[in-house]
Coordinates of C-alpha atoms and ligand atoms in Angstrom, one line a residue:
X6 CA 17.1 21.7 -5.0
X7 CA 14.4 21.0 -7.2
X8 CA 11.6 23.5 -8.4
X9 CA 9.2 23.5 -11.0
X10 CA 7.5 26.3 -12.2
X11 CA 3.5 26.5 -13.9
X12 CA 4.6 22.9 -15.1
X13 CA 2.3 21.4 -17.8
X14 CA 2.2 18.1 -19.5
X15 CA 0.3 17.0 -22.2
X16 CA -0.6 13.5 -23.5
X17 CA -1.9 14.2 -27.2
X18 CA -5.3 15.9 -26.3
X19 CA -5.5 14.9 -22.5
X20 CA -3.9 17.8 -20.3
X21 CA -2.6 15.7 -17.5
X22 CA -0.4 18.1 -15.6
X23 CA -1.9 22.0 -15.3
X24 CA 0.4 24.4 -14.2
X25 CA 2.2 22.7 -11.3
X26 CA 4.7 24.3 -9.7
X27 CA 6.5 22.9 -6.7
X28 CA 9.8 22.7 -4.9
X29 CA 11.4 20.3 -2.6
X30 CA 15.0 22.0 -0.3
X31 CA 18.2 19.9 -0.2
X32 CA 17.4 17.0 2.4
X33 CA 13.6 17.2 2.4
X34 CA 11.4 14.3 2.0
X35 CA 8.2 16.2 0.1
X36 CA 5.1 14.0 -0.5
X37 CA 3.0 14.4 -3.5
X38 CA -0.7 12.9 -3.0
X39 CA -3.5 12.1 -5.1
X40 CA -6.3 9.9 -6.2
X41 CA -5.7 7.6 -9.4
X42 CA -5.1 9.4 -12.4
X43 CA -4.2 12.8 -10.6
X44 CA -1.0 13.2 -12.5
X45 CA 1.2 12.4 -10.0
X46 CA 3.6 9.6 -12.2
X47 CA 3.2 12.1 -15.0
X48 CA 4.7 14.9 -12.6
X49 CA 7.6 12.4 -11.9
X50 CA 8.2 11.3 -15.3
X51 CA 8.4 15.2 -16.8
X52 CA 10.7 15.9 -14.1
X53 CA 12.7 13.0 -14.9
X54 CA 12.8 13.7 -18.4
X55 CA 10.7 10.6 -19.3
X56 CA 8.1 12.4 -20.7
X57 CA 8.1 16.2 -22.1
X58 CA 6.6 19.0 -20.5
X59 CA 4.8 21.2 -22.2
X60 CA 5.3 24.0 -20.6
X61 CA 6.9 25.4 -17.5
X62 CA 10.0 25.6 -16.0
X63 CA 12.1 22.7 -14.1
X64 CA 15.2 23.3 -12.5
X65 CA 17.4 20.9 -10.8
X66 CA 20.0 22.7 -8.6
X67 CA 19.3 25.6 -10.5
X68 CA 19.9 24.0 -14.1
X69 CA 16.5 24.0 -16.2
X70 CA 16.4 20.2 -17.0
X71 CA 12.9 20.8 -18.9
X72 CA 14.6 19.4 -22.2
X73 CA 17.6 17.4 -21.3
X74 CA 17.7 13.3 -21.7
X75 CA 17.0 11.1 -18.8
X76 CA 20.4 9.6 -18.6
X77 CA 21.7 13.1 -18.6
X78 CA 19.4 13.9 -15.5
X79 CA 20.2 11.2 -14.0
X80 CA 24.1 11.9 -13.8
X81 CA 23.1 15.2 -12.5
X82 CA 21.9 13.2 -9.5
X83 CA 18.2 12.8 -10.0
X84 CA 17.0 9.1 -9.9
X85 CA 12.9 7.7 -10.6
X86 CA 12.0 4.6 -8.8
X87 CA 9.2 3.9 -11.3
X88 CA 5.6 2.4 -10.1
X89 CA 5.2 -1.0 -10.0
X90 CA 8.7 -1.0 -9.4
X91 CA 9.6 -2.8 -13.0
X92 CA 13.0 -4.9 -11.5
X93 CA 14.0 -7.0 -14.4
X94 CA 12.5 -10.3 -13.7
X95 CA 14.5 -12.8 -15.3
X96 CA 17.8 -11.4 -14.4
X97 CA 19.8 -11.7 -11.2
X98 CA 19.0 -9.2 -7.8
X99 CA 22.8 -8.2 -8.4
X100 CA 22.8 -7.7 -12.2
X101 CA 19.6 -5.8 -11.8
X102 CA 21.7 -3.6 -8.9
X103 CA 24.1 -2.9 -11.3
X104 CA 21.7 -1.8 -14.2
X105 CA 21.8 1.3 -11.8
X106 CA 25.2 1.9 -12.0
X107 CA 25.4 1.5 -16.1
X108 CA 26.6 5.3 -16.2
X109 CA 29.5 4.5 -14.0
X110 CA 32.7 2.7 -15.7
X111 CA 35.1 2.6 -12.1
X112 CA 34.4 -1.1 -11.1
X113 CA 36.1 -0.5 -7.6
X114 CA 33.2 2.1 -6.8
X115 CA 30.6 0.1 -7.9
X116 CA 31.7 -2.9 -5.6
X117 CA 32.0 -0.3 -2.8
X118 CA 28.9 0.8 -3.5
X119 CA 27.3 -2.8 -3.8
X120 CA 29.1 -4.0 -0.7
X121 CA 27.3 -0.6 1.5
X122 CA 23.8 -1.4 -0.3
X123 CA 23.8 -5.0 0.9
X124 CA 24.6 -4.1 4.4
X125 CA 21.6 -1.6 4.0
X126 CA 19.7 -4.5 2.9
X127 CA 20.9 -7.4 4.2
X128 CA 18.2 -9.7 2.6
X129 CA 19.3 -8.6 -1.4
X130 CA 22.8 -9.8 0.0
X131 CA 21.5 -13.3 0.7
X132 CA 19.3 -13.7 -2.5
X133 CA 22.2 -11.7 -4.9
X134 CA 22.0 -14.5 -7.0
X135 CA 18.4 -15.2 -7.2
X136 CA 16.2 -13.9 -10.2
X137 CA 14.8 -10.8 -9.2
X138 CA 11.4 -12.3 -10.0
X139 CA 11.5 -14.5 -7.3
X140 CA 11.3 -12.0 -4.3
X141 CA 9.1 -10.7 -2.4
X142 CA 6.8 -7.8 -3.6
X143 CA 8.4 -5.7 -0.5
X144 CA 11.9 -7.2 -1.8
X145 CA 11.2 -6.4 -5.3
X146 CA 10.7 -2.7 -3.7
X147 CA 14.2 -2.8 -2.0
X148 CA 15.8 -4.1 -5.0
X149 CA 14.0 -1.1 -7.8
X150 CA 15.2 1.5 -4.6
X151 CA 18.8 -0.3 -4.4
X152 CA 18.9 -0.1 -8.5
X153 CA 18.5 3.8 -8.5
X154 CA 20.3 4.7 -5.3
X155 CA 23.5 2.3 -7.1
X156 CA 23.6 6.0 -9.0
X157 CA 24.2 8.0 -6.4
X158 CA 21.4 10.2 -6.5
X159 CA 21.2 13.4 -4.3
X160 CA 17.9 13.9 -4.9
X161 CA 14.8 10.8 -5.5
X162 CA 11.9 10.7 -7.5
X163 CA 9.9 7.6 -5.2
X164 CA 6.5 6.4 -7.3
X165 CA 4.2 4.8 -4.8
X166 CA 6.8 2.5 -3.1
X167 CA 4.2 1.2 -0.4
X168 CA 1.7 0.3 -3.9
X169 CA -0.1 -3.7 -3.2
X170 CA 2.4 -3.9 0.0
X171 CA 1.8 -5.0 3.5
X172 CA 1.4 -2.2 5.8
X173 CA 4.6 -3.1 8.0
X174 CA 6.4 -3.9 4.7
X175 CA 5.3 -0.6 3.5
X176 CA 6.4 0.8 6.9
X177 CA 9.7 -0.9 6.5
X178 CA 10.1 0.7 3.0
X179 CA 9.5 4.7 4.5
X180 CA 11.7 3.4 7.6
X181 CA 14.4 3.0 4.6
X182 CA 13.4 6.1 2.8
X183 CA 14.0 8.4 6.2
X184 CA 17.2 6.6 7.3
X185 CA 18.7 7.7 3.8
X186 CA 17.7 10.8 4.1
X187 CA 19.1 11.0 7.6
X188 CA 22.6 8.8 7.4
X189 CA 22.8 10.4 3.4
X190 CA 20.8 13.9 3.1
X191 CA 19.1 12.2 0.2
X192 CA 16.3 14.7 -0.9
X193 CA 13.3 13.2 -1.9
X194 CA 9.8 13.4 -3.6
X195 CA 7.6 10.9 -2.9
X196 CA 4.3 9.8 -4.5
X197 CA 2.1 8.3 -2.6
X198 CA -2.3 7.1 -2.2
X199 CA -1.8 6.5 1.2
X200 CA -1.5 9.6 3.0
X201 CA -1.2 8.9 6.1
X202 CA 2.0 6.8 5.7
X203 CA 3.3 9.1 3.0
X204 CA 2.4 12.1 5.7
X205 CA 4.4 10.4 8.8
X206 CA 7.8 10.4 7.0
X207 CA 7.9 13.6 4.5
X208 CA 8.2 17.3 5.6
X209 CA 5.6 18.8 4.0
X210 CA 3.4 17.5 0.9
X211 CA 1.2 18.6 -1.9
X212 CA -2.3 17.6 -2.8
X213 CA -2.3 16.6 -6.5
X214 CA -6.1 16.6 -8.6
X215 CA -6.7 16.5 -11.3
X216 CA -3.7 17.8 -12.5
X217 CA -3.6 20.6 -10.2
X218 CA -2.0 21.3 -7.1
X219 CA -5.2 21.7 -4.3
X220 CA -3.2 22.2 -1.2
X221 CA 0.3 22.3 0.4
X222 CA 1.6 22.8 3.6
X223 CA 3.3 20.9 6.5
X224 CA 2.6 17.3 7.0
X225 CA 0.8 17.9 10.4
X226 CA -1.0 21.1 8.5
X227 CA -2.4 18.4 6.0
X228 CA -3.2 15.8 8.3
X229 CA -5.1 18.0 10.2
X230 CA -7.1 19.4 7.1
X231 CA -10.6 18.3 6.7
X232 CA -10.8 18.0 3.1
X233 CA -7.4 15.9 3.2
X234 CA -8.7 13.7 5.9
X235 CA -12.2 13.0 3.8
X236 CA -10.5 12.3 0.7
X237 CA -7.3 10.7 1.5
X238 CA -7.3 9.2 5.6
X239 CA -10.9 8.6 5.9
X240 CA -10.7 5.4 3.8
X241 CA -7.7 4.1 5.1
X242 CA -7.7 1.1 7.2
X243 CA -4.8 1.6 10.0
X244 CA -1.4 1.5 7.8
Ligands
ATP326 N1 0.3 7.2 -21.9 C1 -0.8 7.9 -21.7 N2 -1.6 8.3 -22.7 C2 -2.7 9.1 -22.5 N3 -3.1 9.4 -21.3 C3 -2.4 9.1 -20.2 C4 -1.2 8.3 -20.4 N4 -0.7 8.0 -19.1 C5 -1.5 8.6 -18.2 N5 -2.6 9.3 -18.9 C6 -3.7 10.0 -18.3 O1 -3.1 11.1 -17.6 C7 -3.7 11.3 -16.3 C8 -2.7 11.2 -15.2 O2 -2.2 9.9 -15.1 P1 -1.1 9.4 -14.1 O3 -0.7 8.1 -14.5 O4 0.0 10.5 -14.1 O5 -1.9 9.5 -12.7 P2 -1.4 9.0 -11.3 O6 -1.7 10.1 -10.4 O7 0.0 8.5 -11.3 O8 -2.4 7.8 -11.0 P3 -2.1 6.4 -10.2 O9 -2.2 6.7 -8.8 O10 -3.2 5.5 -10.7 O11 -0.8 5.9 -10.6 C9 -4.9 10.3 -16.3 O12 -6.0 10.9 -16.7 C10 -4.4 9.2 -17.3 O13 -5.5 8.6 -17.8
MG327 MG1 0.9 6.7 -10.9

């Protein structure tokens, strides 16, 4: 569904992203892990068309997407949940759902749409009216993954969901994430520091460095693998 080929990206001088290439199968959950600074929210943001790569090939269902606009991607069915989740504070839990749907003009499918979200998360549906900047850190999470799946994505870019959250809110978060993929076949890529947690949900994964990809495999072929246990589990408190 998605594959990117010897994908660079540059930022002025600084060569953040070096010849990555990667691909994630319709209905996979892939994770991408790295330390701070490995690249992996660059990665996400060229794919998404945020940023430009510069060079390599991305293809989205077999369409090179390298140079088209974000909104464009995004009606091909490709939605970022950004880091630190960005909700739009002062405005309502509901107005900020439909932000996400801002492509999409048929007001009946957006309510249907709304209306299946809430019962996914039933605690947006009690705050709807509340100013997004009043939930939860872990609510704030629901609401930035409710805003892009109000697109109707096929496929999701997912930046460090679990980032400054509770371990069983973070659980609750990837509980969310595999349920879509299950009920939906969403596809997704998730970015992730903590492994382990990142690791029990996806398929298989990829170990980001500096820029470069180090390793991939299975997720139990990378939990298993010393150097992935060192740098990524052996930190980790229990999560
Ligand atoms: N706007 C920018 N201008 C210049 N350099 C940048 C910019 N954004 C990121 N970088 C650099 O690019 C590299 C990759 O950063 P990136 O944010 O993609 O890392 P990351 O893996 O997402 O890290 P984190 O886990 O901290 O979010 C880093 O060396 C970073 O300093
Ligand atoms: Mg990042």
């Amino acid at each position: 569904m998605l594959t990117l080929r010897n994908v660079d990206v540059h930022y002025g001088r600084v060569h953040a992203v070096r010849r990555v290439s990667l691909h994630v199968a319709p209905g996979e959950i892939v994770a991408l892990i790295g330390a701070n600074g490995a690249g992996k929210t660059t990665l996400l943001s060229a794919i998404s068309g945020v940023l430009r790569a510069s060079g390599g090939e991305i293809e989205f269902d077999g369409k090179d997407i390298a140079a088209e606009k974000p909104e464009r991607i995004v009606r091909l069915g490709l939605s970022q949940v950004p880091e630190r989740r960005l909700v739009f504070g002062p405005m309502s839990v509901e107005d900020n759902l439909l932000l996400g749907a801002y492509s999409c003009f048929e007001r009946r499918r957006v309510a249907a749409d709304m209306e299946e979200l809430y019962s996914m998360f039933p605690v947006l549906a009690e705050r709807r009216g509340q100013q997004a900047a009043a939930l939860s850190g872990g609510e704030q999470q629901m609401l930035a993954l409710g805003r892009a799946l109000m697109a109707r994505p096929r496929c999701l870019l997912l930046d460090e969901p679990g980032m400054g959250l509770a371990p069983q809110v973070c659980k609750e978060i990837f509980r969310h994430v595999a349920a879509l993929r299950r009920d939906k076949g969403l596809t997704v890529l998730l970015v992730e520091q903590n492994a382990k947690s990142a690791l029990a949900v996806a398929d298989r994964g990829y170990v980001l460095e500096t820029g470069r990809v180090l390793l991939s495999g299975t997720s139990e072929e990378l939990l298993a693998n010393r150097d992935v246990r060192r740098a990524y589990l052996g930190r980790e408190k229990e999560a």
